[in-house]
Short mmCIF file of C-alpha atoms in Angstrom, two decimals:
data_model
loop_
_atom_site.label_atom_id
_atom_site.label_comp_id
_atom_site.label_asym_id
_atom_site.label_seq_id
_atom_site.Cartn_x
_atom_site.Cartn_y
_atom_site.Cartn_z
CA UNK A 23 -0.07 0.11 0.00
CA UNK A 24 1.36 3.42 -0.92
CA UNK A 25 1.07 6.20 1.67
CA UNK A 26 0.49 9.73 0.38
CA UNK A 27 1.06 12.57 2.45
CA UNK A 28 0.43 16.40 1.62
CA UNK A 29 1.48 19.59 3.13
CA UNK A 30 -0.93 22.36 3.22
CA UNK A 31 0.45 25.80 3.45
CA UNK A 32 -0.61 28.58 5.80
CA UNK A 33 -3.30 30.97 4.57
CA UNK A 34 -1.56 33.89 6.12
CA UNK A 35 -4.83 35.60 6.65
CA UNK A 36 -3.70 36.38 10.24
CA UNK A 37 -0.26 38.07 8.81
CA UNK A 38 -2.81 40.08 6.33
CA UNK A 39 -4.79 41.11 9.42
CA UNK A 40 -1.96 42.45 11.22
CA UNK A 41 -0.63 44.42 8.18
CA UNK A 42 -3.97 45.78 7.60
CA UNK A 43 -4.26 47.18 11.35
CA UNK A 44 -0.83 48.76 10.76
CA UNK A 45 -1.90 50.28 7.42
CA UNK A 46 -5.00 51.77 8.93
CA UNK A 47 -2.82 52.88 12.04
CA UNK A 48 -0.51 54.61 9.71
CA UNK A 49 -3.41 56.55 7.84
CA UNK A 50 -4.75 57.62 11.27
CA UNK A 51 -1.35 58.85 12.52
CA UNK A 52 -1.12 60.92 9.43
CA UNK A 53 -4.54 62.20 9.44
CA UNK A 54 -3.59 63.34 13.20
CA UNK A 55 -0.59 64.85 11.84
CA UNK A 56 -2.35 66.98 9.44
CA UNK A 57 -4.84 68.19 12.07
CA UNK A 58 -1.98 69.36 14.65
CA UNK A 59 0.07 71.03 12.01
CA UNK A 60 -2.68 73.11 10.40
CA UNK A 61 -5.07 73.94 13.54
CA UNK A 62 -3.07 72.58 16.47
CA UNK A 63 -5.72 70.06 17.62
CA UNK A 64 -7.08 66.80 16.60
CA UNK A 65 -9.15 66.93 13.19
CA UNK A 66 -12.76 66.77 13.75
CA UNK A 67 -13.36 64.05 11.05
CA UNK A 68 -11.00 61.74 12.56
CA UNK A 69 -13.59 59.39 13.79
CA UNK A 70 -15.39 59.41 10.59
CA UNK A 71 -12.47 58.93 8.19
CA UNK A 72 -10.40 56.50 10.51
CA UNK A 73 -13.58 54.23 11.50
CA UNK A 74 -14.87 54.22 7.69
CA UNK A 75 -11.62 53.11 6.25
CA UNK A 76 -11.25 50.55 9.25
CA UNK A 77 -14.71 49.09 8.63
CA UNK A 78 -14.12 48.92 4.92
CA UNK A 79 -10.82 47.17 5.09
CA UNK A 80 -11.86 44.62 7.82
CA UNK A 81 -15.25 43.78 5.84
CA UNK A 82 -13.10 42.74 2.86
CA UNK A 83 -10.52 40.87 5.01
CA UNK A 84 -13.23 38.82 6.45
CA UNK A 85 -14.55 37.99 2.81
CA UNK A 86 -11.17 36.83 1.64
CA UNK A 87 -11.18 34.57 4.89
CA UNK A 88 -14.41 33.05 3.78
CA UNK A 89 -14.09 33.13 -0.31
CA UNK A 90 -10.39 33.31 -1.14
CA UNK A 91 -8.47 32.13 1.97
CA UNK A 92 -5.31 31.47 0.13
CA UNK A 93 -5.20 34.87 -1.52
CA UNK A 94 -1.98 36.81 -1.45
CA UNK A 95 -1.67 38.42 2.17
CA UNK A 96 0.10 41.52 1.02
CA UNK A 97 -2.39 42.98 -1.65
CA UNK A 98 -4.97 44.16 0.52
CA UNK A 99 -2.78 45.92 3.06
CA UNK A 100 -0.79 47.60 0.35
CA UNK A 101 -3.90 49.06 -1.37
CA UNK A 102 -5.58 50.21 1.78
CA UNK A 103 -2.37 52.10 2.90
CA UNK A 104 -2.31 53.73 -0.53
CA UNK A 105 -5.98 54.38 -0.57
CA UNK A 106 -5.80 55.69 2.97
CA UNK A 107 -2.97 58.01 2.48
CA UNK A 108 -4.59 59.30 -0.73
CA UNK A 109 -7.62 60.14 1.45
CA UNK A 110 -5.33 62.22 4.06
CA UNK A 111 -3.52 64.20 1.23
CA UNK A 112 -7.15 65.15 -0.23
CA UNK A 113 -8.26 66.27 3.36
CA UNK A 114 -5.14 68.30 3.74
CA UNK A 115 -6.06 69.97 0.39
CA UNK A 116 -9.45 70.73 1.52
CA UNK A 117 -8.21 72.37 4.48
CA UNK A 118 -6.00 74.61 2.20
CA UNK A 119 -8.98 75.32 0.03
CA UNK A 120 -11.32 76.11 2.88
CA UNK A 121 -13.83 73.28 2.20
CA UNK A 122 -15.43 71.72 5.47
CA UNK A 123 -15.92 68.16 5.83
CA UNK A 124 -19.29 67.77 4.42
CA UNK A 125 -18.29 69.75 1.20
CA UNK A 126 -14.83 68.56 0.91
CA UNK A 127 -13.42 66.04 -1.59
CA UNK A 128 -12.16 63.70 1.16
CA UNK A 129 -15.54 62.53 2.20
CA UNK A 130 -16.48 61.87 -1.44
CA UNK A 131 -13.45 60.07 -2.06
CA UNK A 132 -14.29 57.87 1.26
CA UNK A 133 -17.72 57.24 -0.39
CA UNK A 134 -16.16 56.22 -3.65
CA UNK A 135 -13.63 53.83 -1.89
CA UNK A 136 -16.63 52.13 -0.17
CA UNK A 137 -18.48 51.67 -3.44
CA UNK A 138 -15.19 50.42 -4.93
CA UNK A 139 -14.51 47.87 -2.21
CA UNK A 140 -18.04 46.88 -2.39
CA UNK A 141 -17.92 46.20 -6.09
CA UNK A 142 -14.34 44.47 -5.49
CA UNK A 143 -16.36 42.06 -2.91
CA UNK A 144 -19.00 41.53 -5.51
CA UNK A 145 -16.14 40.23 -8.06
CA UNK A 146 -14.69 37.98 -5.43
CA UNK A 147 -18.16 36.66 -4.23
CA UNK A 148 -19.28 35.61 -7.81
CA UNK A 149 -16.10 34.84 -9.73
CA UNK A 150 -15.08 31.59 -8.13
CA UNK A 151 -12.50 30.52 -10.66
CA UNK A 152 -10.60 33.22 -13.02
CA UNK A 153 -10.42 30.61 -15.76
CA UNK A 154 -14.43 31.14 -16.29
CA UNK A 155 -13.34 34.63 -17.79
CA UNK A 156 -11.66 32.98 -20.78
CA UNK A 157 -15.14 31.95 -21.98
CA UNK A 158 -15.91 35.55 -22.69
CA UNK A 159 -12.84 36.39 -24.49
CA UNK A 160 -14.48 38.08 -27.41
CA UNK A 161 -17.58 39.48 -25.60
CA UNK A 162 -14.66 41.21 -23.52
CA UNK A 163 -13.32 42.64 -26.72
CA UNK A 164 -16.73 43.97 -27.75
CA UNK A 165 -17.26 45.34 -24.29
CA UNK A 166 -14.06 46.91 -23.99
CA UNK A 167 -13.98 48.62 -27.40
CA UNK A 168 -17.51 49.77 -26.41
CA UNK A 169 -16.58 51.59 -23.32
CA UNK A 170 -13.70 53.27 -25.18
CA UNK A 171 -16.25 54.64 -27.75
CA UNK A 172 -18.89 55.60 -25.26
CA UNK A 173 -17.50 59.00 -24.65
CA UNK A 174 -17.77 59.75 -28.25
CA UNK A 175 -21.73 59.27 -28.27
CA UNK A 176 -23.73 62.62 -28.25
CA UNK A 177 -25.69 63.39 -25.42
CA UNK A 178 -23.72 61.48 -22.88
CA UNK A 179 -20.06 62.30 -23.90
CA UNK A 180 -18.42 65.01 -21.86
CA UNK A 181 -15.20 67.09 -22.60
CA UNK A 182 -13.10 67.76 -19.45
CA UNK A 183 -9.94 69.68 -19.93
CA UNK A 184 -9.75 69.11 -23.57
CA UNK A 185 -10.29 65.21 -23.41
CA UNK A 186 -13.35 63.66 -24.28
CA UNK A 187 -13.03 60.73 -22.03
CA UNK A 188 -16.02 61.07 -19.78
CA UNK A 189 -19.66 60.22 -20.00
CA UNK A 190 -22.19 62.08 -17.86
CA UNK A 191 -25.45 60.48 -16.43
CA UNK A 192 -27.42 63.40 -14.45
CA UNK A 193 -25.28 64.79 -11.93
CA UNK A 194 -22.65 61.95 -12.17
CA UNK A 195 -19.66 61.65 -14.30
CA UNK A 196 -17.60 58.65 -15.10
CA UNK A 197 -14.47 57.57 -17.11
CA UNK A 198 -15.41 54.05 -18.96
CA UNK A 199 -11.77 53.92 -20.02
CA UNK A 200 -10.65 52.85 -16.58
CA UNK A 201 -12.93 49.90 -16.80
CA UNK A 202 -11.93 49.29 -20.29
CA UNK A 203 -8.40 48.41 -19.48
CA UNK A 204 -9.37 45.47 -17.40
CA UNK A 205 -11.92 44.18 -19.73
CA UNK A 206 -9.33 44.53 -22.59
CA UNK A 207 -6.72 42.69 -20.57
CA UNK A 208 -9.20 39.75 -20.15
CA UNK A 209 -9.60 39.82 -23.94
CA UNK A 210 -5.91 40.07 -24.73
CA UNK A 211 -5.09 37.20 -22.23
CA UNK A 212 -7.79 35.10 -23.79
CA UNK A 213 -6.73 35.90 -27.14
CA UNK A 214 -3.04 35.38 -26.84
CA UNK A 215 -3.41 32.04 -25.01
CA UNK A 216 -5.33 30.75 -28.20
CA UNK A 217 -2.91 32.24 -30.77
CA UNK A 218 0.46 32.37 -29.06
CA UNK A 219 1.96 29.43 -30.84
CA UNK A 220 1.07 30.82 -34.25
CA UNK A 221 2.62 34.20 -33.08
CA UNK A 222 5.80 32.66 -31.68
CA UNK A 223 6.70 31.18 -35.10
CA UNK A 224 9.89 32.56 -36.41
CA UNK A 225 10.51 34.59 -39.52
CA UNK A 226 13.19 36.42 -40.85
CA UNK A 227 16.48 37.26 -38.62
CA UNK A 228 17.41 40.83 -38.85
CA UNK A 229 20.08 42.38 -36.64
CA UNK A 230 20.19 39.63 -34.39
CA UNK A 231 16.43 39.82 -33.67
CA UNK A 232 14.11 36.94 -34.96
CA UNK A 233 11.23 38.75 -36.35
CA UNK A 234 7.65 37.10 -36.77
CA UNK A 235 6.18 36.44 -40.22
CA UNK A 236 4.22 39.16 -41.90
CA UNK A 237 0.78 37.40 -41.67
CA UNK A 238 1.30 37.57 -37.84
CA UNK A 239 1.62 41.27 -37.55
CA UNK A 240 -2.09 41.68 -37.57
CA UNK A 241 -2.85 41.76 -34.07
CA UNK A 242 -0.25 44.41 -33.11
CA UNK A 243 -1.21 46.58 -35.78
CA UNK A 244 -4.91 46.52 -34.94
CA UNK A 245 -3.72 47.48 -31.36
CA UNK A 246 -1.64 50.43 -32.72
CA UNK A 247 -4.39 51.62 -34.82
CA UNK A 248 -7.07 51.56 -32.03
CA UNK A 249 -4.66 53.49 -29.63
CA UNK A 250 -4.03 56.03 -32.53
CA UNK A 251 -8.00 56.44 -32.84
CA UNK A 252 -8.38 57.02 -29.20
CA UNK A 253 -5.71 59.61 -29.20
CA UNK A 254 -7.41 61.26 -32.35
CA UNK A 255 -10.85 61.43 -31.49
CA UNK A 256 -10.85 61.41 -27.58
CA UNK A 257 -7.41 63.49 -27.14
CA UNK A 258 -6.35 61.17 -24.52
CA UNK A 259 -2.78 60.31 -24.64
CA UNK A 260 -2.51 58.41 -21.30
CA UNK A 261 -5.31 55.95 -22.36
CA UNK A 262 -3.52 55.48 -25.90
CA UNK A 263 -0.35 54.87 -24.26
CA UNK A 264 -1.55 52.62 -21.54
CA UNK A 265 -3.72 50.50 -24.08
CA UNK A 266 -0.95 49.72 -26.57
CA UNK A 267 1.83 49.37 -23.95
CA UNK A 268 -0.44 46.58 -22.04
CA UNK A 269 -1.08 44.71 -25.43
CA UNK A 270 2.78 44.77 -26.30
CA UNK A 271 3.66 43.53 -22.71
CA UNK A 272 1.13 40.92 -22.85
CA UNK A 273 2.34 39.68 -26.23
CA UNK A 274 5.99 39.36 -25.14
CA UNK A 275 4.93 37.48 -22.11
CA UNK A 276 2.80 35.01 -24.34
CA UNK A 277 5.53 34.78 -26.98
CA UNK A 278 8.85 35.36 -25.09
CA UNK A 279 10.21 37.24 -28.29
CA UNK A 280 12.02 40.20 -27.73
CA UNK A 281 11.12 41.20 -31.48
CA UNK A 282 7.69 42.05 -30.44
CA UNK A 283 8.94 44.85 -28.24
CA UNK A 284 11.00 46.20 -30.76
CA UNK A 285 8.22 46.13 -33.18
CA UNK A 286 5.96 47.79 -30.45
CA UNK A 287 8.67 50.46 -29.76
CA UNK A 288 9.10 51.28 -33.59
CA UNK A 289 5.31 51.58 -33.88
CA UNK A 290 5.07 53.68 -30.67
CA UNK A 291 7.86 56.01 -31.66
CA UNK A 292 6.40 56.49 -35.33
CA UNK A 293 2.85 57.01 -33.91
CA UNK A 294 4.09 59.58 -31.26
CA UNK A 295 5.83 61.66 -33.77
CA UNK A 296 2.89 61.46 -36.35
CA UNK A 297 0.67 62.87 -33.51
CA UNK A 298 3.16 65.55 -32.63
CA UNK A 299 3.02 66.63 -36.33
CA UNK A 300 -0.83 66.57 -36.51
CA UNK A 301 -2.38 67.46 -33.22
CA UNK A 302 -2.00 70.76 -31.54
CA UNK A 303 -2.73 69.30 -27.84
CA UNK A 304 0.22 66.88 -28.03
CA UNK A 305 2.56 69.65 -29.32
CA UNK A 306 1.50 71.71 -26.31
CA UNK A 307 2.49 69.01 -23.86
CA UNK A 308 5.61 68.26 -25.57
CA UNK A 309 6.59 71.94 -25.43
CA UNK A 310 5.64 72.10 -21.81
CA UNK A 311 7.96 68.89 -21.39
CA UNK A 312 10.77 70.65 -23.12
CA UNK A 313 10.67 73.98 -21.15
CA UNK A 314 8.12 74.13 -18.35
CA UNK A 315 9.34 77.54 -17.27
CA UNK A 316 8.63 79.26 -20.68
CA UNK A 317 6.09 82.02 -20.74
CA UNK A 318 2.93 81.94 -22.42
CA UNK A 319 2.14 78.47 -21.38
CA UNK A 320 0.65 76.54 -18.53
CA UNK A 321 2.79 76.67 -15.42
CA UNK A 322 1.29 73.38 -13.91
CA UNK A 323 4.49 71.33 -14.42
CA UNK A 324 6.62 74.38 -12.99
CA UNK A 325 4.85 74.63 -9.82
CA UNK A 326 4.96 71.03 -9.14
CA UNK A 327 8.62 70.83 -9.79
CA UNK A 328 9.07 73.90 -7.37
CA UNK A 329 6.80 72.08 -4.84
CA UNK A 330 8.87 68.90 -4.74
CA UNK A 331 12.12 71.12 -4.80
CA UNK A 332 10.66 73.04 -1.75
CA UNK A 333 10.16 69.52 0.21
CA UNK A 334 13.68 68.69 -0.18
CA UNK A 335 14.96 65.32 1.13
CA UNK A 336 12.65 65.21 4.38
CA UNK A 337 9.84 67.27 3.29
CA UNK A 338 8.08 70.41 5.06
CA UNK A 339 5.86 67.93 6.91
CA UNK A 340 2.10 67.08 6.64
CA UNK A 341 -0.09 70.11 6.57
CA UNK A 342 3.08 72.45 6.49
CA UNK A 343 3.70 73.11 2.69
CA UNK A 344 1.48 74.61 -0.06
CA UNK A 345 0.68 71.87 -2.37
CA UNK A 346 -2.76 73.65 -3.20
CA UNK A 347 -0.81 76.02 -5.39
CA UNK A 348 -0.40 73.49 -8.17
CA UNK A 349 -3.35 73.06 -10.28
CA UNK A 350 -5.23 69.49 -9.85
CA UNK A 351 -3.16 69.02 -6.79
CA UNK A 352 -5.48 66.15 -5.49
CA UNK A 353 -5.63 64.09 -8.91
CA UNK A 354 -3.02 64.51 -11.63
CA UNK A 355 -0.63 66.21 -9.36
CA UNK A 356 -1.05 64.41 -6.04
CA UNK A 357 2.60 62.98 -6.35
CA UNK A 358 4.23 66.55 -6.02
CA UNK A 359 1.80 67.43 -3.41
CA UNK A 360 3.28 64.18 -1.27
CA UNK A 361 6.94 65.26 -2.64
CA UNK A 362 6.53 68.78 -1.15
CA UNK A 363 5.21 67.51 2.40
CA UNK A 364 6.93 64.01 2.78
CA UNK A 365 10.10 64.58 0.86
CA UNK A 366 12.25 62.60 -1.41
CA UNK A 367 12.49 59.79 1.12
CA UNK A 368 8.74 59.73 1.91
CA UNK A 369 8.13 59.72 -1.77
CA UNK A 370 10.49 56.87 -2.32
CA UNK A 371 8.71 54.85 0.39
CA UNK A 372 5.16 55.53 -1.12
CA UNK A 373 6.59 54.43 -4.84
CA UNK A 374 7.95 51.12 -3.04
CA UNK A 375 4.48 50.32 -2.07
CA UNK A 376 3.55 50.17 -5.87
CA UNK A 377 6.83 48.33 -6.46
CA UNK A 378 5.61 45.52 -3.82
CA UNK A 379 2.08 45.63 -5.38
CA UNK A 380 3.36 45.03 -9.01
CA UNK A 381 5.86 42.31 -7.41
CA UNK A 382 3.05 40.40 -5.74
CA UNK A 383 1.02 40.60 -9.20
CA UNK A 384 3.89 39.19 -10.96
CA UNK A 385 4.48 36.48 -8.41
CA UNK A 386 1.03 35.48 -8.67
CA UNK A 387 1.47 35.22 -12.28
CA UNK A 388 4.38 33.03 -11.90
CA UNK A 389 2.53 30.84 -9.47
CA UNK A 390 -0.76 30.27 -11.21
CA UNK A 391 -1.05 26.92 -13.19
CA UNK A 392 -2.76 27.99 -16.22
CA UNK A 393 -1.81 30.02 -19.29
CA UNK A 394 -4.81 32.38 -18.97
CA UNK A 395 -4.39 33.18 -15.33
CA UNK A 396 -0.61 33.97 -16.19
CA UNK A 397 -1.30 36.30 -18.84
CA UNK A 398 -4.13 38.05 -17.07
CA UNK A 399 -2.28 38.56 -13.67
CA UNK A 400 0.86 39.46 -15.44
CA UNK A 401 -1.10 42.03 -17.67
CA UNK A 402 -2.98 43.49 -14.78
CA UNK A 403 0.24 43.83 -12.84
CA UNK A 404 1.98 45.69 -15.68
CA UNK A 405 -0.84 47.81 -16.28
CA UNK A 406 -0.41 49.44 -12.66
CA UNK A 407 3.41 49.61 -13.31
CA UNK A 408 3.00 51.41 -16.59
CA UNK A 409 0.50 53.92 -15.07
CA UNK A 410 2.84 54.64 -12.19
CA UNK A 411 5.68 55.19 -14.65
CA UNK A 412 3.59 57.42 -16.81
CA UNK A 413 2.09 59.42 -13.99
CA UNK A 414 5.33 60.00 -11.97
CA UNK A 415 7.39 60.41 -15.20
CA UNK A 416 4.87 63.18 -16.49
CA UNK A 417 5.09 65.15 -13.12
CA UNK A 418 9.00 64.76 -13.04
CA UNK A 419 9.76 65.69 -16.69
CA UNK A 420 11.04 62.27 -17.64
CA UNK A 421 8.18 62.10 -20.45
CA UNK A 422 5.28 64.60 -21.34
CA UNK A 423 2.25 64.83 -19.22
CA UNK A 424 -0.54 62.41 -20.25
CA UNK A 425 -3.53 63.08 -18.00
CA UNK A 426 -3.50 59.67 -16.28
CA UNK A 427 -3.94 59.59 -12.31
CA UNK A 428 -2.07 57.36 -9.58
CA UNK A 429 -3.98 54.43 -8.82
CA UNK A 430 -5.72 54.39 -5.10
CA UNK A 431 -3.98 57.78 -4.32
CA UNK A 432 -5.63 60.36 -6.67
CA UNK A 433 -8.91 61.59 -6.47
CA UNK A 434 -11.47 60.18 -8.52
CA UNK A 435 -14.43 57.65 -8.39
CA UNK A 436 -13.71 55.98 -11.71
CA UNK A 437 -10.06 55.14 -10.88
CA UNK A 438 -10.92 53.71 -7.51
CA UNK A 439 -13.50 51.38 -9.00
CA UNK A 440 -11.48 50.03 -11.65
CA UNK A 441 -8.28 49.69 -9.55
CA UNK A 442 -10.15 47.97 -6.54
CA UNK A 443 -11.62 45.37 -9.02
CA UNK A 444 -8.11 45.04 -10.66
CA UNK A 445 -6.85 44.18 -7.17
CA UNK A 446 -9.99 41.54 -6.67
CA UNK A 447 -8.81 39.89 -9.90
CA UNK A 448 -5.39 39.73 -8.71
CA UNK A 449 -6.58 38.26 -5.42
CA UNK A 450 -8.80 35.47 -7.03
CA UNK A 451 -5.95 34.43 -9.23
CA UNK A 452 -3.22 34.39 -6.15
CA UNK A 453 -5.81 32.29 -4.49
CA UNK A 454 -5.68 29.58 -7.21
CA UNK A 455 -2.06 30.05 -7.40
CA UNK A 456 -1.10 29.45 -3.48
CA UNK A 457 -4.13 26.99 -2.91
CA UNK A 458 -2.43 23.64 -2.22
CA UNK A 459 -2.34 20.54 -4.30
CA UNK A 460 -2.96 17.07 -3.10
CA UNK A 461 -2.55 13.57 -4.60
CA UNK A 462 -5.35 11.27 -4.67
CA UNK A 463 -4.82 7.61 -5.45
CA UNK A 464 -6.95 6.51 -8.50
CA UNK A 465 -6.18 2.65 -8.43
CA UNK A 466 -3.31 0.45 -9.47
CA UNK A 467 -1.56 0.59 -12.76
CA UNK A 468 -1.29 -2.39 -15.16
CA UNK A 469 2.37 -3.00 -13.46
CA UNK A 470 0.59 -3.47 -10.06
CA UNK A 471 2.00 0.05 -8.63
CA UNK A 472 -0.19 2.69 -7.20
CA UNK A 473 -1.34 5.53 -9.39
CA UNK A 474 -2.16 9.01 -8.26
CA UNK A 475 -3.79 12.11 -9.64
CA UNK A 476 -2.83 15.61 -8.89
CA UNK A 477 -5.88 17.82 -8.22
CA UNK A 478 -6.22 21.20 -6.68
CA UNK A 479 -8.24 21.39 -3.12
CA UNK A 480 -11.17 23.57 -3.30
#
């Protein structure tokens, strides 16, 4: 008789709970710091905001214990800390602008956070296995492209700050492109799993790179044309870059061919140069990038740079700077707001949270056993990394401004809803990746030896 033993790894939910309480404690401490620095007293909304964040995060933690007990234990504490610190900075800017608690943006952001966590909980509740999403590969394509086109429809489309990326329904506005990036990631993962063998076939070898066959260039050309159409009709440089970069990255992961990256970079450079020649709003952003201190143009980037310079290495302290002097300090330019008040060291610590978030996503992609899950987790993690690079690079003059916002930190309901849903998908995939495997005997083999079948424990 053959004895089979299995080792069940720990779920690490208690570790998650401890880190979650630490994250909420840091947020409350920062909130108190703002109140003491500005008014010399504890902020009046401390109980409301602190309790609200604690209840939201603990409720989601309990759901994970029940529905996804082997999910990654670091993802929830990281995004809770980022979301909470964003609330603190938005509250600090409310004070600078003279807005009270009931009229401030911080309370709205907390409300959006609760709604975003509720939607993420719904995703976890109903999505028992991420592999079921593969059945809806081409449905996701139709929905994703439909969401991108939605702002162009007359009547509901809204133009905000020169970009037509919003839809309006009564008093509410929403940015469907945030949801489209997740839906299109599902489509890209399902499509590339089916076609990666054909896309991996070798073609001609040029300058040491093995390029694909001409007939296999169709998918990347379609993604390139789609991203250019978004840039032309919606004037949204950020979403165009994010969409094309996401597809190229997932294409590389699926085929492991560096030539796809070379082709993607060539198409990107060609499209960027063409957009600079044809569109005035792209020219304005490039000129602002080349010389942010020139007269006759926006001084937004210049004020952000001067704010970060004023913060120096250690920062002025929460509540002691003037981040409100920069336009859109609570959304597009929240990174300079933090850079001024927590300094370069604090900003690096903040960016390390995003590095950890992306690392856990990529770790999930490596650990999951199916190709669709690997591509989806890798694509979602890369989308966060690319968005952070584009935002931070824009405000620090590494690249031109794009209009994207920092995930979880910046003010905006659309971004919160999309990014919490993204994290819910990563948690579901990580639960599948970390869930233990057991060996179940299925009877003797023809040679008389015991055979076993490896299955996942549910």
